[in-house]
Coordinates of C-alpha atoms in Angstrom, one line a residue:
M1 CA -52.6 29.9 -3.4
T2 CA -51.3 26.0 -3.2
S3 CA -52.0 25.8 -7.1
T4 CA -49.7 28.7 -7.7
V5 CA -47.0 26.7 -5.8
V6 CA -47.2 23.6 -7.1
R7 CA -47.1 25.2 -10.7
K8 CA -43.5 26.9 -10.1
R9 CA -42.2 23.5 -8.8
S10 CA -43.3 22.2 -11.8
A11 CA -42.0 24.9 -13.9
L12 CA -38.8 24.3 -12.0
T13 CA -38.7 20.7 -12.3
K14 CA -40.0 20.4 -16.2
G15 CA -37.1 18.4 -18.2
Q16 CA -35.3 16.7 -15.3
L17 CA -35.3 13.1 -13.7
P18 CA -36.7 12.8 -10.3
K19 CA -34.1 11.9 -7.8
F20 CA -35.3 8.8 -7.0
A21 CA -34.9 7.4 -11.0
P22 CA -31.2 5.7 -10.4
Y23 CA -32.6 3.6 -7.5
I24 CA -36.0 3.0 -9.9
V25 CA -33.3 2.0 -12.8
L26 CA -31.1 0.4 -10.1
V27 CA -33.6 -2.1 -8.9
V28 CA -35.0 -3.2 -12.5
A29 CA -31.6 -3.8 -13.8
L30 CA -30.9 -6.1 -10.8
I31 CA -34.0 -8.3 -11.4
V32 CA -33.5 -8.2 -15.3
G33 CA -30.1 -8.8 -14.6
A34 CA -30.8 -11.4 -12.5
A35 CA -33.4 -13.0 -15.2
I36 CA -31.1 -13.4 -17.6
L37 CA -28.1 -14.8 -15.7
A38 CA -30.4 -17.4 -14.5
L39 CA -31.2 -18.5 -18.3
I40 CA -27.2 -18.7 -18.9
G41 CA -25.9 -20.0 -15.6
F42 CA -26.2 -17.4 -12.6
N43 CA -22.4 -16.2 -11.0
A44 CA -22.2 -13.1 -8.7
F45 CA -20.1 -11.5 -10.8
G46 CA -21.6 -11.8 -14.1
W47 CA -25.0 -10.6 -12.5
G48 CA -22.7 -7.3 -11.4
L49 CA -21.5 -7.1 -15.0
V50 CA -24.9 -7.3 -16.9
T51 CA -27.0 -5.1 -14.1
A52 CA -24.1 -2.3 -14.3
I53 CA -24.8 -2.3 -18.5
L54 CA -28.2 -2.4 -18.2
F55 CA -28.3 0.5 -15.3
T56 CA -26.0 2.7 -18.0
I57 CA -28.5 2.3 -20.7
G58 CA -31.4 2.3 -18.6
L59 CA -30.5 5.7 -17.3
V60 CA -28.8 7.2 -20.1
A61 CA -32.0 6.6 -22.4
W62 CA -34.0 7.7 -19.7
S63 CA -31.9 10.8 -19.5
G64 CA -32.0 11.6 -23.0
A65 CA -35.8 11.1 -23.6
V66 CA -36.7 13.4 -20.7
E67 CA -34.1 16.0 -20.0
G68 CA -31.9 15.8 -23.6
A69 CA -28.6 14.7 -25.2
R70 CA -26.7 16.8 -23.3
K71 CA -27.7 15.9 -19.7
A72 CA -27.9 12.0 -21.1
K73 CA -24.2 12.4 -22.7
D74 CA -23.3 13.4 -18.7
K75 CA -25.1 10.6 -17.2
L76 CA -22.9 8.4 -19.7
A77 CA -19.9 10.5 -18.4
T78 CA -20.9 9.9 -14.7
C79 CA -21.7 6.3 -15.3
L80 CA -18.5 5.3 -17.0
V81 CA -16.2 6.9 -14.2
V82 CA -18.3 5.5 -11.6
G83 CA -18.1 1.8 -13.4
A84 CA -14.2 2.4 -13.9
F85 CA -13.6 3.1 -10.2
L86 CA -15.6 0.1 -9.2
I87 CA -13.5 -1.8 -11.3
A88 CA -10.2 -0.8 -9.9
L89 CA -11.6 -1.4 -6.4
L90 CA -13.0 -4.5 -7.2
P91 CA -9.2 -6.5 -6.9
L92 CA -8.5 -4.3 -3.8
V93 CA -11.7 -5.8 -2.1
S94 CA -11.4 -9.4 -3.1
V95 CA -8.1 -9.5 -1.9
I96 CA -9.3 -8.0 1.6
W97 CA -12.3 -10.4 1.6
T98 CA -10.2 -13.3 0.7
V99 CA -7.1 -12.5 3.3
L100 CA -10.2 -11.9 5.9
V101 CA -11.9 -14.7 5.7
N102 CA -8.7 -17.1 5.3
G103 CA -6.6 -15.3 7.7
I104 CA -9.1 -14.8 10.5
P105 CA -9.1 -18.7 11.9
G106 CA -5.3 -18.5 12.1
L107 CA -5.0 -14.9 13.5
V108 CA -7.6 -15.8 16.5
T109 CA -5.2 -19.2 17.0
P110 CA -4.3 -19.3 20.8
G111 CA -0.2 -18.2 20.7
F112 CA -0.1 -17.5 17.0
L113 CA 1.4 -14.4 17.6
G114 CA 3.4 -15.5 20.9
T115 CA 5.1 -18.1 19.5
S116 CA 7.6 -19.7 16.9
M117 CA 8.3 -22.7 14.7
N118 CA 10.9 -24.0 16.9
G119 CA 9.9 -28.1 17.5
V120 CA 7.2 -27.8 15.4
T121 CA 7.1 -31.1 13.1
G122 CA 4.8 -32.6 10.8
A123 CA 3.8 -35.1 13.1
F124 CA 1.8 -31.8 15.0
D125 CA 0.2 -31.2 12.1
N126 CA -1.4 -34.5 11.3
K127 CA -2.2 -34.9 14.5
A128 CA -4.3 -31.1 14.4
A129 CA -5.4 -32.1 10.4
E130 CA -6.6 -35.9 11.7
E131 CA -8.2 -35.1 15.6
G132 CA -9.1 -31.5 14.6
G133 CA -7.2 -30.0 17.8
K134 CA -5.0 -26.9 17.9
V135 CA -2.5 -25.6 15.4
L136 CA 0.8 -25.4 16.8
G137 CA 3.2 -22.8 15.3
G138 CA 3.0 -18.6 15.3
I139 CA 4.8 -16.0 13.6
Y140 CA 6.6 -14.4 16.4
H141 CA 9.8 -14.9 14.9
A142 CA 8.9 -13.7 11.6
L143 CA 7.2 -10.5 13.1
L144 CA 9.9 -10.1 15.2
G145 CA 12.4 -10.3 12.0
T146 CA 10.2 -8.3 9.5
I147 CA 10.5 -5.4 12.5
Q148 CA 13.5 -5.5 12.6
I149 CA 14.9 -5.7 8.9
T150 CA 12.3 -3.4 7.9
L151 CA 13.2 -0.9 11.2
L152 CA 17.5 -0.8 10.1
A153 CA 16.4 -0.3 6.0
T154 CA 14.3 2.3 7.1
V155 CA 17.2 4.1 9.3
I156 CA 19.5 3.6 6.0
S157 CA 17.2 4.6 3.7
V158 CA 15.4 7.7 4.9
P159 CA 18.6 9.6 5.7
V160 CA 20.3 9.0 2.6
G161 CA 17.4 9.3 0.2
L162 CA 16.1 12.9 2.0
L163 CA 19.7 13.7 1.9
T164 CA 19.9 13.2 -2.0
S165 CA 16.4 15.2 -2.8
I166 CA 17.5 18.4 -0.6
Y167 CA 20.7 18.3 -2.6
L168 CA 19.1 18.0 -6.0
V169 CA 16.2 20.7 -5.0
E170 CA 18.5 23.1 -2.6
Y171 CA 21.5 22.6 -4.7
G172 CA 21.7 20.9 -7.6
N173 CA 20.8 23.8 -9.6
D174 CA 20.6 21.3 -13.0
R175 CA 24.5 20.3 -12.4
P176 CA 25.6 17.2 -14.5
L177 CA 26.3 15.6 -10.8
A178 CA 22.5 15.9 -10.0
R179 CA 21.4 15.3 -13.8
A180 CA 23.7 11.8 -13.0
I181 CA 21.8 11.3 -9.8
T182 CA 18.0 11.6 -11.1
F183 CA 19.0 9.6 -13.6
F184 CA 20.7 6.7 -11.7
V185 CA 17.7 7.0 -9.3
D186 CA 15.3 6.6 -11.9
V187 CA 17.1 3.5 -13.3
M188 CA 17.1 2.0 -9.9
T189 CA 13.6 2.7 -9.1
G190 CA 12.9 -0.2 -12.0
I191 CA 15.6 -2.9 -10.3
P192 CA 13.8 -6.0 -10.0
S193 CA 13.9 -6.8 -6.0
I194 CA 15.8 -10.0 -6.6
V195 CA 18.8 -8.1 -8.3
A196 CA 19.0 -6.0 -5.1
G197 CA 19.0 -9.1 -2.9
L198 CA 22.0 -10.5 -5.6
F199 CA 23.9 -7.3 -4.7
A200 CA 23.7 -7.0 -1.6
A201 CA 24.6 -10.8 -1.3
A202 CA 27.7 -10.4 -3.4
F203 CA 28.7 -7.2 -1.6
F204 CA 28.8 -8.9 1.9
F205 CA 30.2 -11.5 0.0
A206 CA 33.2 -10.2 -1.1
V207 CA 33.5 -8.0 2.5
V208 CA 32.6 -9.9 5.1
G209 CA 33.0 -13.6 3.3
P210 CA 31.1 -16.1 1.6
G211 CA 27.8 -17.6 2.9
T212 CA 27.0 -14.2 4.7
K213 CA 23.2 -14.5 5.4
T214 CA 21.8 -12.2 8.0
G215 CA 19.1 -9.2 8.8
A216 CA 21.7 -6.3 8.2
V217 CA 22.4 -8.3 5.0
A218 CA 19.0 -7.7 3.8
A219 CA 18.0 -4.6 5.2
V220 CA 20.7 -3.5 2.8
A221 CA 19.3 -5.3 0.0
L222 CA 16.1 -3.6 1.4
S223 CA 17.3 -0.4 1.1
V224 CA 18.1 -0.1 -2.5
L225 CA 14.4 -0.8 -3.3
M226 CA 13.4 1.6 -0.6
I227 CA 16.3 5.0 -1.7
P228 CA 15.2 5.6 -4.7
V229 CA 11.3 6.0 -3.7
V230 CA 12.3 8.4 -0.8
V231 CA 14.5 10.4 -2.9
R232 CA 11.8 10.7 -5.5
S233 CA 8.8 11.6 -3.0
S234 CA 10.7 14.0 -1.1
E235 CA 12.1 15.5 -4.1
E236 CA 8.5 16.0 -5.1
M237 CA 7.3 17.5 -2.1
L238 CA 10.3 19.8 -1.9
K239 CA 10.1 21.4 -4.9
I240 CA 6.4 22.5 -4.0
V241 CA 7.5 24.7 -1.1
P242 CA 6.8 28.2 -2.3
N243 CA 10.1 30.1 -2.8
E244 CA 8.6 33.1 -1.1
L245 CA 9.1 31.3 2.0
R246 CA 12.7 30.6 1.2
E247 CA 13.2 34.4 0.2
A248 CA 11.6 35.2 3.3
S249 CA 13.6 33.3 5.4
Y250 CA 17.0 34.6 3.3
A251 CA 15.8 37.9 3.8
L252 CA 15.9 37.8 7.6
G253 CA 19.3 36.8 7.2
V254 CA 19.1 33.0 8.1
R255 CA 21.3 30.9 6.4
K256 CA 20.7 28.2 3.8
W257 CA 20.9 25.2 5.6
R258 CA 18.8 26.4 8.7
T259 CA 16.5 27.6 6.1
I260 CA 16.1 24.0 4.5
V261 CA 16.1 22.4 8.4
K262 CA 13.5 24.9 9.5
V263 CA 11.4 26.0 6.9
V264 CA 11.1 23.9 4.1
I265 CA 11.3 20.5 5.4
P266 CA 8.4 21.3 8.2
T267 CA 6.5 22.5 5.3
A268 CA 7.0 19.5 3.2
I269 CA 7.2 17.4 5.8
S270 CA 3.4 15.8 5.3
G271 CA 4.1 14.7 1.9
I272 CA 7.8 13.4 2.9
A273 CA 6.3 11.1 5.6
S274 CA 3.5 9.5 3.1
G275 CA 6.6 8.7 0.7
V276 CA 8.8 7.8 3.7
T277 CA 5.5 5.1 4.2
L278 CA 4.9 3.8 0.7
A279 CA 8.8 3.0 0.7
I280 CA 8.2 0.8 3.7
A281 CA 4.5 -0.1 2.2
R282 CA 7.0 -1.3 -1.5
V283 CA 9.7 -3.6 0.7
I284 CA 7.6 -5.1 3.6
G285 CA 6.4 -7.6 1.7
E286 CA 9.7 -8.1 -0.4
T287 CA 10.5 -11.8 -0.7
A288 CA 13.2 -13.0 -2.5
P289 CA 15.9 -10.6 -1.7
I290 CA 15.3 -11.4 2.2
L291 CA 15.6 -15.5 1.0
V292 CA 19.0 -14.6 -1.1
T293 CA 20.2 -12.6 1.9
A294 CA 18.5 -13.4 5.1
G295 CA 17.6 -17.3 4.5
F296 CA 15.2 -18.9 7.0
A297 CA 15.0 -19.9 10.6
T298 CA 12.3 -20.9 12.3
T299 CA 13.5 -19.8 15.6
I300 CA 14.1 -16.3 17.3
N301 CA 16.8 -14.7 16.3
N302 CA 16.9 -11.1 17.9
N303 CA 20.3 -10.5 16.4
V304 CA 19.9 -8.7 13.2
F305 CA 24.0 -8.5 12.6
G306 CA 24.0 -12.0 13.5
G307 CA 22.6 -15.4 12.3
W308 CA 19.4 -16.3 9.9
M309 CA 16.3 -14.6 10.6
A310 CA 12.7 -15.1 9.1
S311 CA 10.7 -12.2 8.0
L312 CA 6.6 -13.1 7.2
P313 CA 6.8 -12.8 3.4
T314 CA 9.1 -15.9 4.0
F315 CA 7.3 -17.7 6.1
I316 CA 4.1 -17.2 3.9
Y317 CA 6.2 -18.8 1.1
T318 CA 7.8 -21.2 2.9
Q319 CA 4.4 -23.0 4.0
I320 CA 2.7 -22.5 1.4
L321 CA 5.7 -24.1 -0.7
N322 CA 7.2 -26.6 1.7
P323 CA 4.3 -27.4 4.2
T324 CA 5.5 -28.9 7.7
S325 CA 3.3 -31.8 7.0
P326 CA 3.1 -33.1 3.1
S327 CA 0.2 -35.2 3.8
N328 CA -2.0 -32.6 5.5
P329 CA -0.8 -28.9 4.1
G330 CA -4.1 -27.7 6.1
P331 CA -2.4 -26.0 9.4
S332 CA 0.5 -24.5 7.0
D333 CA -2.2 -22.9 5.0
Q334 CA -3.9 -21.9 8.2
R335 CA -0.3 -19.9 9.3
A336 CA 0.2 -18.5 5.8
W337 CA -3.1 -16.9 5.4
G338 CA -2.9 -15.4 9.2
A339 CA 1.0 -14.0 8.7
A340 CA -0.8 -12.5 5.3
L341 CA -4.0 -10.7 7.0
V342 CA -0.6 -10.0 9.4
L343 CA 1.2 -7.9 6.8
I344 CA -1.7 -6.1 5.8
I345 CA -2.6 -5.1 8.9
L346 CA 1.2 -3.6 9.1
V347 CA 0.6 -1.7 6.1
M348 CA -2.5 -0.5 7.6
L349 CA -0.9 0.6 10.4
L350 CA 2.3 2.0 8.9
N351 CA -0.6 4.4 6.5
L352 CA -2.2 5.3 10.1
G353 CA 1.1 6.5 11.7
A354 CA 2.2 8.4 8.7
R355 CA -1.0 10.1 9.3
L356 CA -0.4 10.7 12.3
I357 CA 3.4 11.8 11.9
A358 CA 2.5 14.6 9.1
R359 CA -0.7 16.1 11.5
I360 CA 1.8 16.1 14.2
F361 CA 4.6 17.7 12.2
A362 CA 2.6 20.0 9.9
P363 CA 3.4 23.5 9.7
K364 CA 0.4 25.4 12.2
T365 CA -1.4 27.9 9.9
G366 CA -4.0 31.0 12.0
R367 CA -6.4 32.8 10.8

């Protein structure tokens, strides 16, 4: 009985690689790759590259010898796809790792999130660098400015972008106005950020007066960059709403505007929220337009409509370009990396918030 079971298993697994084959090939590739790199100069990136090449060659060759050409081609395609994914993932992992390593010391500094740069001079940085003391100064003013400017830009952009996408999908019907709007939205998508900043600065120069720099001007500049993203993403989400839902609502005598509000938008709210999040993430790290329109401040400014205002991108820019103490740039670098880490955390929280909003407002489905 036992011999019969063994023969059946052998027949079923004949011509197939064992499940542990990739692990064996990987171990051998790691060892051989390390040996090759030891001869020509070892480095982690080269080791990974050589290991990946050896792993692909070894697994494909073994599969071709045991399973045949068809399975070998499948293994080759799988290795290429996984390799492309790892190559695309490598810069992201590298950036996150670098920001974490350099940003955590600044983030854990007492008072970093709750103090501004008001009164912090190069003498304090010299003392901290020479005596190893606490690095003074924080990003509270820049964090507050980023939140205020981005929030105001979102308030401006989301209604305009959403209403525009509703017109294009529900009322445009390929009219000349709809085609013109689509064309200009596509053009605006590729506008450099500095051009948006110059537009907002020139507009308020003509309306208010020369030299007007406030958080509101920066919010207008960012809204120029946000609106095309919101329009395009919302338009695509509204297009995928089935027409049967609209027709069913019309058949019940519901007016078109109410159908859009009660049926179309709730159905597409998940994608719309994701599009808004992408738009916010697109502009929250912009530096050039904010420098042109809001300037830079070292003190806390709670009035987005008056006075210069700092933001996290401009804070990072100025700390790197113009350290508080040119002779001891270490404390300024620490603040800049800490601010960069906070900026990444904000983007991550925005993505989590978009998923939560999409889950809350998504239409409920029954069995």
